[in-house]
PDB file of C-alpha atoms in Angstrom:
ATOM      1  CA  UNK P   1      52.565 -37.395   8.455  1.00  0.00           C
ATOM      2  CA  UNK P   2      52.108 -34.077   6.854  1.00  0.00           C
ATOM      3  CA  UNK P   3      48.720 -32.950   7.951  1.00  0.00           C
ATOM      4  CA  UNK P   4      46.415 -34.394   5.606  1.00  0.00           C
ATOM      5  CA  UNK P   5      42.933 -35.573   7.358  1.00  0.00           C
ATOM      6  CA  UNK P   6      43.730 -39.203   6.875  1.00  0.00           C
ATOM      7  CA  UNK P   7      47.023 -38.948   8.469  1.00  0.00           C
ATOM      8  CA  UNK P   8      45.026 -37.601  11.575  1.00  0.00           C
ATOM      9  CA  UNK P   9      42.647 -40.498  11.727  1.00  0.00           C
ATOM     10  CA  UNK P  10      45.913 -43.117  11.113  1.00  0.00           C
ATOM     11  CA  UNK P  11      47.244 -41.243  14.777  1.00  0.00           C
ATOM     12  CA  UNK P  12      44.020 -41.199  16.709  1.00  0.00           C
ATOM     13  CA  UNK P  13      43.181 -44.820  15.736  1.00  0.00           C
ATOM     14  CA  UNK P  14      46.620 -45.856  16.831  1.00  0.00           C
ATOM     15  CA  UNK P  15      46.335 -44.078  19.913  1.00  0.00           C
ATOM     16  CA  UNK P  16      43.257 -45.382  20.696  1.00  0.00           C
ATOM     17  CA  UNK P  17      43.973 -48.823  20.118  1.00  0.00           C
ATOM     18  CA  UNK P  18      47.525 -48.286  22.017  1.00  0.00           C
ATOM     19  CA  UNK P  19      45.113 -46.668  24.806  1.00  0.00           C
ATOM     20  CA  UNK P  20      41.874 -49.411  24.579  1.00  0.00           C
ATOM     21  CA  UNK P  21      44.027 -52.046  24.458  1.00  0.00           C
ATOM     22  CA  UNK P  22      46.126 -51.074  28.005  1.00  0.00           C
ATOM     23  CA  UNK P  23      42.990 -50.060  29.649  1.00  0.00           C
ATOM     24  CA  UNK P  24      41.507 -53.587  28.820  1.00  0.00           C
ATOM     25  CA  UNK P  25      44.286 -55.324  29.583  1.00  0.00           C
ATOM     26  CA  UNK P  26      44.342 -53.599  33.190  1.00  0.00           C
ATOM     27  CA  UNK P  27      40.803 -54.277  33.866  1.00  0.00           C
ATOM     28  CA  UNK P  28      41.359 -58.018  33.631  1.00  0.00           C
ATOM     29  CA  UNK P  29      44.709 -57.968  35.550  1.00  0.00           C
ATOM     30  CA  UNK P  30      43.646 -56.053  38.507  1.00  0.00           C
ATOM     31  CA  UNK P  31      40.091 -57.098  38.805  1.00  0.00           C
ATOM     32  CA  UNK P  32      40.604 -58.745  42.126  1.00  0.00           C
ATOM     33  CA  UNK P  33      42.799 -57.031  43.078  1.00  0.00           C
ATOM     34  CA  UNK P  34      42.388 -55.310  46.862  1.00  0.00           C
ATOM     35  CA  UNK P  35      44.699 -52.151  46.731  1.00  0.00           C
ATOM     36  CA  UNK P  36      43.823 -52.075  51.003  1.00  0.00           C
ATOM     37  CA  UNK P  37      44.522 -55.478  50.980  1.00  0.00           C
ATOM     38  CA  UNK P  38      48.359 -55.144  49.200  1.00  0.00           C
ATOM     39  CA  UNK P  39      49.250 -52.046  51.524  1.00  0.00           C
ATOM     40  CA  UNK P  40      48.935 -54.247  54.710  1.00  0.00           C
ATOM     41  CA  UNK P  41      52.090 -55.499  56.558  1.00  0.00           C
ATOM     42  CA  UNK P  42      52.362 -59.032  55.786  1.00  0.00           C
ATOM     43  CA  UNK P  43      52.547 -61.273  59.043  1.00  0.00           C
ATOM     44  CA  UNK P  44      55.367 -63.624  58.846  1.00  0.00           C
ATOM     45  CA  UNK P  45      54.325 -67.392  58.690  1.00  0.00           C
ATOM     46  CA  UNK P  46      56.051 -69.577  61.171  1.00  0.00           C
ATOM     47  CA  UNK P  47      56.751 -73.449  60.812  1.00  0.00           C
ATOM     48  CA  UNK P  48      53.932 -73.994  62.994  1.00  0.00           C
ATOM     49  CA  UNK P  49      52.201 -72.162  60.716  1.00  0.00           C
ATOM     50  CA  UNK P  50      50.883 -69.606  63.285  1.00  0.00           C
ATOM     51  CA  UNK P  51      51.405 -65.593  62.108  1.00  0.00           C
ATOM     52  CA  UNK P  52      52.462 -63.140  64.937  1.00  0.00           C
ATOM     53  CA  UNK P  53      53.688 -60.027  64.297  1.00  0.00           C
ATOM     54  CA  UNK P  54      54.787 -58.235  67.593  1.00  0.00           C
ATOM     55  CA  UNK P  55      51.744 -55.682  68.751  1.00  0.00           C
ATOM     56  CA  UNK P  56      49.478 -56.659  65.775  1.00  0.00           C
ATOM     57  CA  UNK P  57      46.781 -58.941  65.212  1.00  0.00           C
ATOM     58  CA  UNK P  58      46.066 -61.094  62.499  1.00  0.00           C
ATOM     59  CA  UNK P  59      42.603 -59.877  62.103  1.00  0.00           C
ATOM     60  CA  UNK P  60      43.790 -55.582  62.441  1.00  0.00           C
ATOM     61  CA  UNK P  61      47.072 -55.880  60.188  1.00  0.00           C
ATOM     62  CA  UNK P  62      48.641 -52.423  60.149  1.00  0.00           C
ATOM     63  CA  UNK P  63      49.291 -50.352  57.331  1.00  0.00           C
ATOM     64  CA  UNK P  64      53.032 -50.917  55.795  1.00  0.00           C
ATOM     65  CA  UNK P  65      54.748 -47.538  54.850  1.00  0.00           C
ATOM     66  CA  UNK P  66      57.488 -49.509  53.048  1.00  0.00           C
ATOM     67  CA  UNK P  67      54.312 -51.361  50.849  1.00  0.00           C
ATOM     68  CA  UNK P  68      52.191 -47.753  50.270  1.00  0.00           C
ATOM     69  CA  UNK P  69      55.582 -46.087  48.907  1.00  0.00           C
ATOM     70  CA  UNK P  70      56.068 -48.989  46.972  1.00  0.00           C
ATOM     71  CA  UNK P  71      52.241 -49.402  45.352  1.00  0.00           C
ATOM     72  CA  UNK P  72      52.350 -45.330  44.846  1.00  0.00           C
ATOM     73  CA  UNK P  73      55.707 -44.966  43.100  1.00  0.00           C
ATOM     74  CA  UNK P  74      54.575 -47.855  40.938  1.00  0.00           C
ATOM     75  CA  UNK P  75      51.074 -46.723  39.935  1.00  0.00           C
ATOM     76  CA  UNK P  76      53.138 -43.048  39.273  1.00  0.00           C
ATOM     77  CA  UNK P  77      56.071 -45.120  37.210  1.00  0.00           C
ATOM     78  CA  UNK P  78      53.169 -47.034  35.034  1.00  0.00           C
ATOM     79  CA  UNK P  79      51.458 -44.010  34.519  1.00  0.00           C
ATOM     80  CA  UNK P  80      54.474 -42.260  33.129  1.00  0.00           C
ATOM     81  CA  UNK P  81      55.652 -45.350  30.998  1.00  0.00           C
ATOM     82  CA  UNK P  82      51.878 -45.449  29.509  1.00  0.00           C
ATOM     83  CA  UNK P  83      51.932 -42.089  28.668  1.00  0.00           C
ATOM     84  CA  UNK P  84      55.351 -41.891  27.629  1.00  0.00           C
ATOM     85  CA  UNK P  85      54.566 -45.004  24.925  1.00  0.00           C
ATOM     86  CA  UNK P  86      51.540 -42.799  23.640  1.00  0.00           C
ATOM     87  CA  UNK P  87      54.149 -40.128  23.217  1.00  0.00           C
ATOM     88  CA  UNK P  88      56.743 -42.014  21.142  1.00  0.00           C
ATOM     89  CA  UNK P  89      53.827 -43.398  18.572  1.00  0.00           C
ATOM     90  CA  UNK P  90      52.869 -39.848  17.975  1.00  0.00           C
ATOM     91  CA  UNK P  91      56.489 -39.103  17.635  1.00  0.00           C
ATOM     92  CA  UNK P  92      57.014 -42.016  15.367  1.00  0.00           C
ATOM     93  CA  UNK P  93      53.351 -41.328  13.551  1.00  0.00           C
ATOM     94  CA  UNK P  94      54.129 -37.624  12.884  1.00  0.00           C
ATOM     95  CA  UNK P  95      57.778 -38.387  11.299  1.00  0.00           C
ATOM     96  CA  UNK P  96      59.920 -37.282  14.160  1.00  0.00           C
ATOM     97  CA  UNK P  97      61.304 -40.597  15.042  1.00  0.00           C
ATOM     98  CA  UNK P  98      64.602 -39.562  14.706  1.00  0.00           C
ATOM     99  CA  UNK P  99      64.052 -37.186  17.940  1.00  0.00           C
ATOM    100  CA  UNK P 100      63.075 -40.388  20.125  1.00  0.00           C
ATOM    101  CA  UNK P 101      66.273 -41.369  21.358  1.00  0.00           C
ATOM    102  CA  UNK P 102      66.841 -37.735  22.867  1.00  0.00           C
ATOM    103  CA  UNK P 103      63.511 -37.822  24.142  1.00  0.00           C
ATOM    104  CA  UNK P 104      64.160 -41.787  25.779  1.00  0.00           C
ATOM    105  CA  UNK P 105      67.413 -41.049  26.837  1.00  0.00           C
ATOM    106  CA  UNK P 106      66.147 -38.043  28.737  1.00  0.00           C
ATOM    107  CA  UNK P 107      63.711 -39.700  30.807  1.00  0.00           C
ATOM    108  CA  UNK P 108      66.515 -42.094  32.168  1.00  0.00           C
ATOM    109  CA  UNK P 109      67.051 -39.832  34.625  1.00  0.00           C
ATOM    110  CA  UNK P 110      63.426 -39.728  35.951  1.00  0.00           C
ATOM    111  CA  UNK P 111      62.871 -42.995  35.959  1.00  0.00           C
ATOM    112  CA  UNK P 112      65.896 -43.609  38.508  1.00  0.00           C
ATOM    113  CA  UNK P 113      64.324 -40.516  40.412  1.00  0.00           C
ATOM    114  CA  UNK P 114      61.106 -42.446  40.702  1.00  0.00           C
ATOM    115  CA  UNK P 115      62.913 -45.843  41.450  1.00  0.00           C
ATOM    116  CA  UNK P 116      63.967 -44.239  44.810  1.00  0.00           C
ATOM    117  CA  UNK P 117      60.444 -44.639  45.880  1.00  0.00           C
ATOM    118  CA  UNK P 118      60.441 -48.330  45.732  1.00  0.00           C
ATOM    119  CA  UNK P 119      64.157 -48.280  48.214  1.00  0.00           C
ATOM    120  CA  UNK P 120      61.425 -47.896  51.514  1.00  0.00           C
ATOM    121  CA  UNK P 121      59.901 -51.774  50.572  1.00  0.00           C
ATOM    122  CA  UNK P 122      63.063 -52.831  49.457  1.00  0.00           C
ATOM    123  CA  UNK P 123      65.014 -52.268  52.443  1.00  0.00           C
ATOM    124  CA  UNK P 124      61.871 -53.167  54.715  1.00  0.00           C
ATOM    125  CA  UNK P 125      62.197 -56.915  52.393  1.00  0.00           C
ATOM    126  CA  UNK P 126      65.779 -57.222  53.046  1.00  0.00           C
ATOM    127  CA  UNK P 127      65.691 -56.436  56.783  1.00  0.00           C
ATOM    128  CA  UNK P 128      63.028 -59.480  56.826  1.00  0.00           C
ATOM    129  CA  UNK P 129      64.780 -61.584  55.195  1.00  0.00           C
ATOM    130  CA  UNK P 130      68.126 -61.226  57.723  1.00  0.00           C
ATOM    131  CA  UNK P 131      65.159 -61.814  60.644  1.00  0.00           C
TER     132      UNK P 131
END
């Protein structure tokens, strides 16, 4: 694109749809979704089917660390994937798509920064699983 008005409107029409069609998409996925409810420690179920969890009650569940890191650092990592696709059509829309594999290959790094904040669940779902 080399600044001519109709190349602007091709961009913000494929941004837009890029952008409408996540945020739709979203809004039916997560509509019953209980962001309280997913950060609660899970109770493990028993063959008698009876949940105890040593000092909590099925009807107060406590908050999970291990499940809060894990719903933040994925909220953060979906956030930075969405915006990072936005960036890489306007890359692509603008003629720059030869820069994109410096600009992907540069964000490798980040993304296994912001994996570490899924290793607090992971370890906390390994430990139960050796229970």
């Amino acid at each position: 694109m080399h600044g001519n008005s109709q190349d602007l409107i091709v961009l913000i029409l494929v941004l837009a749809v890029y952008n409408l069609g996540i945020m739709v998409l979203l809004k039916y996925i997560l509509a019953g979704v209980s962001l309280k409810e997913a950060a609660l420690e899970k109770a493990p179920t028993t063959t008698s089917g009876v949940a105890e969890t040593a000092g909590t009650s099925v009807e107060n569940p406590e908050t999970s660390y291990s499940r809060v890191t894990g719903l933040v650092g994925m909220i953060v990592m979906a956030c930075f994937l969405w915006g990072l696709g936005n960036v890489i059509f306007y890359m692509m829309l603008i003629g720059k798509a030869g820069d994109l594999a410096t600009v992907i290959n540069s964000v490798g790094t980040y993304f296994l920064a912001g994996a570490s904040l899924f290793a607090p669940y992971a370890v906390n779902q390994l430990r139960a699983a050796f229970k």
